């Protein structure tokens, strides 16, 4: 890896972290697509997941009082269950196919969010479904946020709770 690659990763991570810090979401959506051109699709997913986890731990110390813990823990537990399927997908597909999956994920969720789609399935079943989908997307594309965003919008959470 060249010094220019390291600089590109740093700058992309700083930009994505800024978005995440302001909104509470978006690190993977911002960093993965351009990072693919720097280090490749599979590597971009892994780097994004590592950097995103470090960032999230740091943010949690700042926003923990606004977290809806029952829902967050249920989403997290379901995500853990979905992660092996996402990891299998990451390992099973070639880099070109993964690039297509990432592109389709970004496009589909951008369109859904722009059209204002909201999931109205609050409660345990909704938490489990969205957490599972989020876990699969986390380990396969590093973009676990969109299903959670659509779900939170459907639950009409206030902005502080949404970011937390």
PDB file of N, CA, C and O in Angstrom, residues 6-20 27 30-31 35 47 51-52 55:
ATOM      1  N   UNK A   6      -2.736   5.366   1.684  1.00  0.00           N
ATOM      2  CA  UNK A   6      -2.965   5.639   3.108  1.00  0.00           C
ATOM      3  C   UNK A   6      -3.610   7.010   3.286  1.00  0.00           C
ATOM      4  O   UNK A   6      -4.562   7.173   4.055  1.00  0.00           O
ATOM      5  N   UNK A   7      -3.124   7.990   2.545  1.00  0.00           N
ATOM      6  CA  UNK A   7      -3.705   9.332   2.604  1.00  0.00           C
ATOM      7  C   UNK A   7      -5.152   9.317   2.125  1.00  0.00           C
ATOM      8  O   UNK A   7      -6.031   9.930   2.749  1.00  0.00           O
ATOM      9  N   UNK A   8      -5.423   8.614   1.051  1.00  0.00           N
ATOM     10  CA  UNK A   8      -6.795   8.519   0.537  1.00  0.00           C
ATOM     11  C   UNK A   8      -7.713   7.871   1.565  1.00  0.00           C
ATOM     12  O   UNK A   8      -8.838   8.351   1.804  1.00  0.00           O
ATOM     13  N   UNK A   9      -7.265   6.796   2.197  1.00  0.00           N
ATOM     14  CA  UNK A   9      -8.064   6.122   3.221  1.00  0.00           C
ATOM     15  C   UNK A   9      -8.322   7.080   4.382  1.00  0.00           C
ATOM     16  O   UNK A   9      -9.451   7.176   4.878  1.00  0.00           O
ATOM     17  N   UNK A  10      -7.303   7.794   4.806  1.00  0.00           N
ATOM     18  CA  UNK A  10      -7.457   8.754   5.900  1.00  0.00           C
ATOM     19  C   UNK A  10      -8.483   9.820   5.557  1.00  0.00           C
ATOM     20  O   UNK A  10      -9.367  10.139   6.359  1.00  0.00           O
ATOM     21  N   UNK A  11      -8.373  10.404   4.375  1.00  0.00           N
ATOM     22  CA  UNK A  11      -9.290  11.476   3.978  1.00  0.00           C
ATOM     23  C   UNK A  11     -10.718  10.962   3.827  1.00  0.00           C
ATOM     24  O   UNK A  11     -11.681  11.626   4.250  1.00  0.00           O
ATOM     25  N   UNK A  12     -10.877   9.797   3.237  1.00  0.00           N
ATOM     26  CA  UNK A  12     -12.217   9.210   3.101  1.00  0.00           C
ATOM     27  C   UNK A  12     -12.810   8.897   4.473  1.00  0.00           C
ATOM     28  O   UNK A  12     -13.993   9.144   4.717  1.00  0.00           O
ATOM     29  N   UNK A  13     -11.988   8.355   5.358  1.00  0.00           N
ATOM     30  CA  UNK A  13     -12.466   8.039   6.708  1.00  0.00           C
ATOM     31  C   UNK A  13     -12.845   9.302   7.465  1.00  0.00           C
ATOM     32  O   UNK A  13     -13.853   9.332   8.181  1.00  0.00           O
ATOM     33  N   UNK A  14     -12.066  10.373   7.301  1.00  0.00           N
ATOM     34  CA  UNK A  14     -12.382  11.631   7.977  1.00  0.00           C
ATOM     35  C   UNK A  14     -13.710  12.193   7.476  1.00  0.00           C
ATOM     36  O   UNK A  14     -14.542  12.652   8.270  1.00  0.00           O
ATOM     37  N   UNK A  15     -13.929  12.140   6.181  1.00  0.00           N
ATOM     38  CA  UNK A  15     -15.199  12.617   5.628  1.00  0.00           C
ATOM     39  C   UNK A  15     -16.375  11.782   6.096  1.00  0.00           C
ATOM     40  O   UNK A  15     -17.414  12.318   6.507  1.00  0.00           O
ATOM     41  N   UNK A  16     -16.223  10.476   6.049  1.00  0.00           N
ATOM     42  CA  UNK A  16     -17.298   9.580   6.475  1.00  0.00           C
ATOM     43  C   UNK A  16     -17.555   9.721   7.975  1.00  0.00           C
ATOM     44  O   UNK A  16     -18.706   9.687   8.427  1.00  0.00           O
ATOM     45  N   UNK A  17     -16.503   9.890   8.757  1.00  0.00           N
ATOM     46  CA  UNK A  17     -16.666  10.069  10.200  1.00  0.00           C
ATOM     47  C   UNK A  17     -17.387  11.372  10.512  1.00  0.00           C
ATOM     48  O   UNK A  17     -18.193  11.437  11.446  1.00  0.00           O
ATOM     49  N   UNK A  18     -17.124  12.405   9.726  1.00  0.00           N
ATOM     50  CA  UNK A  18     -17.823  13.677   9.922  1.00  0.00           C
ATOM     51  C   UNK A  18     -19.322  13.509   9.698  1.00  0.00           C
ATOM     52  O   UNK A  18     -20.136  14.006  10.487  1.00  0.00           O
ATOM     53  N   UNK A  19     -19.685  12.807   8.641  1.00  0.00           N
ATOM     54  CA  UNK A  19     -21.103  12.547   8.369  1.00  0.00           C
ATOM     55  C   UNK A  19     -21.708  11.735   9.503  1.00  0.00           C
ATOM     56  O   UNK A  19     -22.795  12.053  10.005  1.00  0.00           O
ATOM     57  N   UNK A  20     -21.025  10.686   9.924  1.00  0.00           N
ATOM     58  CA  UNK A  20     -21.519   9.840  11.009  1.00  0.00           C
ATOM     59  C   UNK A  20     -21.671  10.638  12.298  1.00  0.00           C
ATOM     60  O   UNK A  20     -22.641  10.468  13.023  1.00  0.00           O
ATOM     61  N   UNK A  27     -21.580   6.118   7.775  1.00  0.00           N
ATOM     62  CA  UNK A  27     -20.148   5.904   7.588  1.00  0.00           C
ATOM     63  C   UNK A  27     -19.879   4.972   6.402  1.00  0.00           C
ATOM     64  O   UNK A  27     -19.121   5.304   5.493  1.00  0.00           O
ATOM     65  N   UNK A  30     -20.801   6.316   2.906  1.00  0.00           N
ATOM     66  CA  UNK A  30     -19.909   7.364   2.406  1.00  0.00           C
ATOM     67  C   UNK A  30     -18.540   6.806   2.034  1.00  0.00           C
ATOM     68  O   UNK A  30     -17.975   7.156   0.997  1.00  0.00           O
ATOM     69  N   UNK A  31     -17.996   5.897   2.841  1.00  0.00           N
ATOM     70  CA  UNK A  31     -16.612   5.477   2.622  1.00  0.00           C
ATOM     71  C   UNK A  31     -16.461   4.318   1.633  1.00  0.00           C
ATOM     72  O   UNK A  31     -15.493   4.284   0.870  1.00  0.00           O
ATOM     73  N   UNK A  35     -13.792   3.995  -1.607  1.00  0.00           N
ATOM     74  CA  UNK A  35     -12.690   3.181  -1.112  1.00  0.00           C
ATOM     75  C   UNK A  35     -12.445   1.954  -1.992  1.00  0.00           C
ATOM     76  O   UNK A  35     -11.321   1.460  -2.083  1.00  0.00           O
ATOM     77  N   UNK A  47     -12.130  -2.804   5.885  1.00  0.00           N
ATOM     78  CA  UNK A  47     -11.592  -1.562   6.455  1.00  0.00           C
ATOM     79  C   UNK A  47     -12.723  -0.693   6.997  1.00  0.00           C
ATOM     80  O   UNK A  47     -12.635  -0.146   8.100  1.00  0.00           O
ATOM     81  N   UNK A  51     -13.009   0.506  10.917  1.00  0.00           N
ATOM     82  CA  UNK A  51     -13.031   1.939  11.240  1.00  0.00           C
ATOM     83  C   UNK A  51     -14.393   2.366  11.780  1.00  0.00           C
ATOM     84  O   UNK A  51     -14.474   3.161  12.726  1.00  0.00           O
ATOM     85  N   UNK A  52     -15.461   1.846  11.194  1.00  0.00           N
ATOM     86  CA  UNK A  52     -16.811   2.179  11.656  1.00  0.00           C
ATOM     87  C   UNK A  52     -17.069   1.715  13.072  1.00  0.00           C
ATOM     88  O   UNK A  52     -17.730   2.412  13.859  1.00  0.00           O
ATOM     89  N   UNK A  55     -15.256   4.093  15.434  1.00  0.00           N
ATOM     90  CA  UNK A  55     -15.997   5.352  15.475  1.00  0.00           C
ATOM     91  C   UNK A  55     -17.271   5.219  16.303  1.00  0.00           C
ATOM     92  O   UNK A  55     -17.585   6.078  17.132  1.00  0.00           O
TER      93      UNK A  55
END
